[in-house]
Amino acid sequence: ILVMSLTAFGIVKAIDHWDHINPESFSTETISSVIRSISLAMTFLLGLFVNNAVVRWWGIVKDLEDLLGSGEKLIMMLIHVNADRKMREDALRRVILACEMLRYNAVVGYFDGDTDLNWSKKFDAMVKAGEMTKEDRDALEYVDPDERCTAGWALCSQSIRPIDDTQPRASVHVYKVVQDGISKSQALATSAMIQFPYLYTHLLAYMVHLVNVLTSLCAGVTIGIVIARARVAKAQADGKAPPQVDGSAIFKEILFLFIQVFLYQAFLGIGAALSFPIVPKGHGAMYRLPFEEMIISLRSKLERLNRLACDNKI
């Protein structure tokens, strides 16, 4: 709006200052052809960017669904093979621990302060809440943050190891569920780490802003010419009647400016937003995946299943 207004004001003042300039000789065809040329290429690149972003976002949703499903499937299989209560409780705690390590590793960069200190505070809070033991913490602190989710699944595998002696035939299927959880965790971690190439998104954003600025200049020139022509026509007449400004032409330019700028910025913003769906509360609420809430819901569901199994109701 500022660029358009300043351009229109400059055109009107320039024509008023230099009397020999004829506003009828002005044309916006040149800048319009440049805008059309850039828009043609940018539309293809922007559409490809948004399409890939949506596919990527939906892939993250499916991997997240499979990950949480693996945890639920593991506990159900332990209940089915009549695993003892301690094994089921340890497996439940460590399944939730692996999911939480994956989530926190993706969002810890959004928090202020030192990353290692934030991890330490997170471990303190989980130990205090009974969500991990001291042995779990020692094992997780031994590995790098990127490996803590896999370490959580390894701890889960350790907790169900006695099933090799009690249920040797079922243990193969149980460990397969653990492997599925590890593979989905790795897929989600990779999606969080590897983003679109910086050069692609940077140049795409540059082209969007360039087209928006050129469109603003073109709208400002057109509005300035319309106003200048009305002022010249008034001066050539008796000078008493007010200038007859073509309001429809001005409205058309403003409407076109708003629509084009909104569309380009909307698609660019949608593509960028869908690339980072795993964020903490308060960041990107419009596109944030409720990973934290899903983990809490999974914990409650598995605890209820364990209680039912302990009461011999399932």
Coordinates of C-alpha atoms in Angstrom, one line a residue:
I1 CA 0.0 0.0 0.0
L2 CA 2.9 2.4 0.9
V3 CA 4.7 1.7 -2.4
M4 CA 1.5 2.1 -4.4
S5 CA 0.5 5.4 -2.7
L6 CA 4.0 6.9 -3.0
T7 CA 4.2 5.9 -6.6
A8 CA 0.8 7.4 -7.4
F9 CA 1.7 10.6 -5.5
G10 CA 5.0 10.9 -7.3
I11 CA 3.4 10.5 -10.7
V12 CA 0.8 13.2 -10.0
K13 CA 3.4 15.6 -8.7
A14 CA 5.8 15.0 -11.6
I15 CA 3.1 15.7 -14.2
D16 CA 2.0 18.9 -12.3
H17 CA 5.6 20.1 -12.1
W18 CA 6.6 19.5 -15.7
D19 CA 3.8 20.9 -17.9
H20 CA 5.2 19.4 -21.1
I21 CA 4.6 15.8 -19.9
N22 CA 1.4 14.4 -21.4
P23 CA -0.2 11.8 -19.1
E24 CA -1.9 10.3 -22.2
S25 CA 1.5 9.1 -23.4
F26 CA 2.1 7.0 -20.3
S27 CA 1.6 3.2 -20.5
T28 CA 2.0 0.4 -17.9
E29 CA 2.3 -2.3 -20.6
T30 CA 6.1 -2.7 -20.1
I31 CA 5.9 -3.3 -16.4
S32 CA 2.8 -5.5 -16.8
S33 CA 4.6 -7.7 -19.3
V34 CA 7.5 -8.2 -16.9
I35 CA 5.0 -9.1 -14.1
R36 CA 3.3 -11.6 -16.4
S37 CA 6.7 -13.2 -17.3
I38 CA 7.8 -13.6 -13.7
S39 CA 4.4 -14.8 -12.5
L40 CA 4.3 -17.6 -15.1
A41 CA 7.5 -19.1 -13.8
M42 CA 6.7 -18.4 -10.2
T43 CA 3.3 -20.0 -10.4
F44 CA 4.8 -23.3 -11.4
L45 CA 7.5 -23.1 -8.7
L46 CA 5.0 -22.0 -6.0
G47 CA 2.6 -24.7 -6.9
L48 CA 5.3 -27.4 -6.8
F49 CA 6.5 -26.0 -3.4
V50 CA 3.0 -26.1 -1.8
N51 CA 2.3 -29.6 -3.3
N52 CA 5.5 -31.0 -1.8
A53 CA 4.8 -29.3 1.5
V54 CA 1.4 -30.8 1.7
V55 CA 2.7 -34.3 0.8
R56 CA 5.5 -33.9 3.4
W57 CA 3.0 -32.8 6.1
W58 CA 0.6 -35.7 5.4
G59 CA 3.6 -38.1 5.5
I60 CA 4.5 -36.8 8.9
V61 CA 0.9 -37.3 10.1
K62 CA 0.9 -40.9 8.9
D63 CA 4.3 -41.6 10.4
L64 CA 3.0 -40.1 13.7
E65 CA -0.1 -42.3 13.6
D66 CA 2.0 -45.4 12.9
L67 CA 4.4 -44.5 15.7
L68 CA 1.7 -44.2 18.4
G69 CA 0.0 -47.2 17.0
S70 CA 3.1 -49.2 17.5
G71 CA 3.2 -48.3 21.2
E72 CA -0.4 -49.3 21.6
K73 CA 0.1 -52.5 19.7
L74 CA 3.1 -53.5 21.8
I75 CA 1.2 -53.2 25.1
M76 CA -1.8 -55.1 23.6
M77 CA 0.5 -57.9 22.6
L78 CA 2.1 -58.1 26.0
I79 CA -1.4 -58.3 27.5
H80 CA -2.3 -61.0 25.0
V81 CA 0.7 -63.2 26.0
N82 CA 0.0 -62.7 29.7
A83 CA 3.1 -60.8 30.5
D84 CA 3.6 -59.9 34.1
R85 CA 2.5 -56.5 35.4
K86 CA 6.1 -55.1 35.9
M87 CA 7.0 -55.9 32.3
R88 CA 3.9 -54.2 31.0
E89 CA 4.4 -51.1 33.2
D90 CA 8.1 -50.8 32.3
A91 CA 7.3 -51.2 28.6
L92 CA 4.5 -48.6 28.8
R93 CA 6.8 -46.1 30.5
R94 CA 9.6 -46.6 28.0
V95 CA 7.3 -46.5 25.0
I96 CA 6.0 -43.1 26.2
L97 CA 9.6 -42.1 27.0
A98 CA 10.7 -42.8 23.5
C99 CA 7.9 -40.8 22.0
E100 CA 8.5 -37.9 24.3
M101 CA 12.3 -37.9 23.5
L102 CA 11.4 -37.7 19.8
R103 CA 9.0 -34.8 20.4
Y104 CA 11.2 -32.8 22.8
N105 CA 14.3 -33.1 20.5
A106 CA 12.2 -31.5 17.7
V107 CA 11.0 -28.6 19.9
V108 CA 13.9 -27.9 22.3
G109 CA 15.4 -25.4 19.8
Y110 CA 12.3 -23.1 20.3
F111 CA 13.0 -22.6 24.0
D112 CA 15.3 -19.9 25.4
G113 CA 18.5 -20.7 27.2
D114 CA 21.1 -23.4 26.8
T115 CA 19.9 -26.6 25.1
D116 CA 21.8 -28.9 27.5
L117 CA 20.3 -27.1 30.5
N118 CA 16.8 -27.4 29.0
W119 CA 17.4 -31.1 28.5
S120 CA 18.5 -31.4 32.1
K121 CA 15.4 -29.6 33.3
K122 CA 13.2 -31.9 31.2
F123 CA 14.8 -35.0 32.7
D124 CA 14.4 -33.6 36.3
A125 CA 10.7 -32.9 35.6
M126 CA 10.2 -36.4 34.2
V127 CA 12.0 -38.2 37.0
K128 CA 10.0 -36.1 39.6
A129 CA 6.7 -37.1 37.8
G130 CA 7.7 -40.7 37.7
E131 CA 7.8 -40.8 33.9
M132 CA 11.4 -42.2 34.0
T133 CA 13.7 -43.9 36.4
K134 CA 17.3 -43.0 37.3
E135 CA 18.5 -45.9 35.2
D136 CA 16.5 -44.6 32.2
R137 CA 18.0 -41.1 32.7
D138 CA 21.5 -42.4 32.9
A139 CA 21.1 -44.3 29.6
L140 CA 19.5 -41.4 27.8
E141 CA 22.1 -38.9 29.0
Y142 CA 24.9 -41.2 27.7
V143 CA 23.8 -40.8 24.1
D144 CA 23.4 -37.7 21.9
P145 CA 19.9 -36.0 21.8
D146 CA 19.2 -37.2 18.3
E147 CA 19.7 -40.8 19.5
R148 CA 17.6 -40.6 22.6
C149 CA 14.4 -41.7 20.9
T150 CA 16.1 -44.9 19.6
A151 CA 17.6 -45.4 23.1
G152 CA 14.1 -45.2 24.5
W153 CA 13.0 -48.0 22.2
A154 CA 16.1 -50.0 23.1
L155 CA 15.2 -49.7 26.8
C156 CA 11.7 -50.9 25.9
S157 CA 13.2 -53.9 24.2
Q158 CA 15.3 -54.6 27.3
S159 CA 12.2 -54.5 29.5
I160 CA 10.5 -57.2 27.4
R161 CA 13.6 -59.4 27.1
P162 CA 12.3 -62.0 29.7
I163 CA 9.6 -62.9 27.2
D164 CA 12.2 -64.8 25.2
D165 CA 12.1 -67.5 27.9
T166 CA 8.4 -67.5 28.7
Q167 CA 7.0 -67.0 25.2
P168 CA 9.7 -67.7 22.6
R169 CA 7.3 -68.0 19.7
A170 CA 5.6 -64.7 20.5
S171 CA 8.8 -62.8 21.2
V172 CA 9.5 -62.5 17.5
H173 CA 6.3 -60.7 16.8
V174 CA 6.8 -58.5 19.9
Y175 CA 10.2 -57.4 18.8
K176 CA 8.9 -56.7 15.3
V177 CA 6.5 -54.1 16.8
V178 CA 9.5 -52.5 18.5
Q179 CA 11.4 -52.4 15.2
D180 CA 8.3 -50.7 13.6
G181 CA 8.4 -48.1 16.3
I182 CA 12.1 -47.4 15.7
S183 CA 11.6 -47.1 12.0
K184 CA 8.7 -44.7 12.3
S185 CA 10.7 -42.6 14.9
Q186 CA 13.6 -42.4 12.5
A187 CA 11.3 -41.3 9.7
L188 CA 9.8 -38.6 11.8
A189 CA 13.3 -37.5 13.0
T190 CA 14.5 -37.3 9.4
S191 CA 11.5 -35.2 8.4
A192 CA 12.2 -32.8 11.2
M193 CA 15.9 -32.4 10.3
I194 CA 15.9 -32.4 6.5
Q195 CA 14.0 -29.4 5.0
F196 CA 13.5 -28.0 1.5
P197 CA 16.8 -26.7 -0.1
Y198 CA 17.5 -23.2 1.2
L199 CA 18.3 -21.9 -2.2
Y200 CA 14.9 -23.0 -3.6
T201 CA 12.9 -21.5 -0.8
H202 CA 15.0 -18.3 -0.7
L203 CA 14.8 -17.6 -4.4
L204 CA 11.1 -18.4 -4.4
A205 CA 10.4 -16.0 -1.6
Y206 CA 12.5 -13.4 -3.4
M207 CA 10.4 -13.8 -6.6
V208 CA 7.2 -13.5 -4.6
H209 CA 8.3 -10.3 -3.0
L210 CA 9.6 -9.0 -6.3
V211 CA 6.3 -9.6 -8.1
N212 CA 4.4 -8.0 -5.2
V213 CA 6.6 -4.9 -5.4
L214 CA 6.3 -4.7 -9.2
T215 CA 2.6 -5.1 -8.9
S216 CA 2.4 -2.3 -6.3
L217 CA 4.5 0.0 -8.7
C218 CA 2.2 -0.8 -11.6
A219 CA -0.9 -0.1 -9.6
G220 CA 0.6 3.2 -8.3
V221 CA 1.6 4.3 -11.8
T222 CA -1.9 3.4 -13.2
I223 CA -3.6 5.3 -10.3
G224 CA -1.3 8.3 -10.7
I225 CA -2.0 8.4 -14.4
V226 CA -5.8 8.3 -13.9
I227 CA -5.6 11.1 -11.4
A228 CA -3.2 13.2 -13.5
R229 CA -5.4 12.8 -16.6
A230 CA -8.4 14.0 -14.6
R231 CA -6.4 17.0 -13.3
V232 CA -5.2 17.9 -16.8
A233 CA -8.7 17.7 -18.2
K234 CA -9.9 20.0 -15.4
A235 CA -7.2 22.5 -16.2
Q236 CA -8.0 22.5 -19.9
A237 CA -11.7 23.1 -19.1
D238 CA -13.0 26.1 -17.3
G239 CA -11.2 25.1 -14.1
K240 CA -14.4 25.4 -12.0
A241 CA -15.8 21.9 -12.2
P242 CA -14.2 19.2 -10.0
P243 CA -11.9 16.7 -11.8
Q244 CA -13.7 13.6 -13.1
V245 CA -11.6 10.8 -11.7
D246 CA -12.3 7.3 -13.0
G247 CA -13.0 5.6 -9.7
S248 CA -13.7 2.2 -11.2
A249 CA -10.1 2.1 -12.7
I250 CA -8.6 3.0 -9.3
F251 CA -10.8 0.4 -7.5
K252 CA -9.8 -2.3 -10.0
E253 CA -6.1 -1.6 -9.5
I254 CA -6.4 -1.7 -5.7
L255 CA -8.5 -4.9 -5.8
F256 CA -6.1 -6.6 -8.1
L257 CA -3.2 -5.6 -5.9
F258 CA -4.8 -7.1 -2.8
I259 CA -5.9 -10.3 -4.5
Q260 CA -2.5 -11.0 -6.1
V261 CA -0.4 -10.1 -3.1
F262 CA -2.7 -12.1 -0.8
L263 CA -2.6 -15.2 -3.0
Y264 CA 1.2 -15.3 -3.4
Q265 CA 1.8 -14.6 0.2
A266 CA -0.8 -17.1 1.3
F267 CA 0.7 -20.0 -0.8
L268 CA 4.2 -19.1 0.3
G269 CA 3.1 -18.9 4.0
I270 CA 1.2 -22.2 3.7
G271 CA 4.1 -24.0 2.2
A272 CA 6.5 -22.7 4.9
A273 CA 4.1 -23.4 7.7
L274 CA 3.5 -27.0 6.7
S275 CA 7.2 -27.7 6.7
F276 CA 7.5 -27.3 10.5
P277 CA 4.4 -29.0 12.0
I278 CA 6.0 -30.3 15.2
V279 CA 6.4 -27.2 17.4
P280 CA 5.6 -26.5 21.1
K281 CA 2.5 -24.7 22.3
G282 CA 2.3 -21.1 21.3
H283 CA 4.3 -21.5 18.1
G284 CA 2.3 -21.9 14.9
A285 CA -1.0 -22.7 16.5
M286 CA -2.8 -22.8 13.1
Y287 CA -0.7 -25.6 11.7
R288 CA 0.8 -27.3 14.8
L289 CA 0.4 -31.0 15.2
P290 CA -0.8 -31.9 18.7
F291 CA 2.0 -34.3 19.3
E292 CA 2.3 -33.6 23.0
E293 CA -1.4 -34.0 23.5
M294 CA -1.4 -37.3 21.5
I295 CA 1.4 -38.7 23.8
I296 CA -0.6 -37.8 26.9
S297 CA -3.7 -39.4 25.4
L298 CA -1.7 -42.5 24.5
R299 CA -0.3 -42.8 28.1
S300 CA -3.8 -42.6 29.6
K301 CA -5.2 -45.2 27.2
L302 CA -2.3 -47.6 27.9
E303 CA -2.6 -47.2 31.6
R304 CA -6.3 -48.0 31.5
L305 CA -5.6 -51.1 29.4
N306 CA -3.0 -52.2 32.0
R307 CA -5.4 -51.7 34.8
L308 CA -8.0 -53.8 33.0
A309 CA -5.4 -56.5 32.5
C310 CA -4.4 -56.4 36.1
D311 CA -8.1 -56.9 37.1
N312 CA -8.3 -59.8 34.6
K313 CA -11.0 -58.1 32.7
I314 CA -9.2 -58.4 29.3

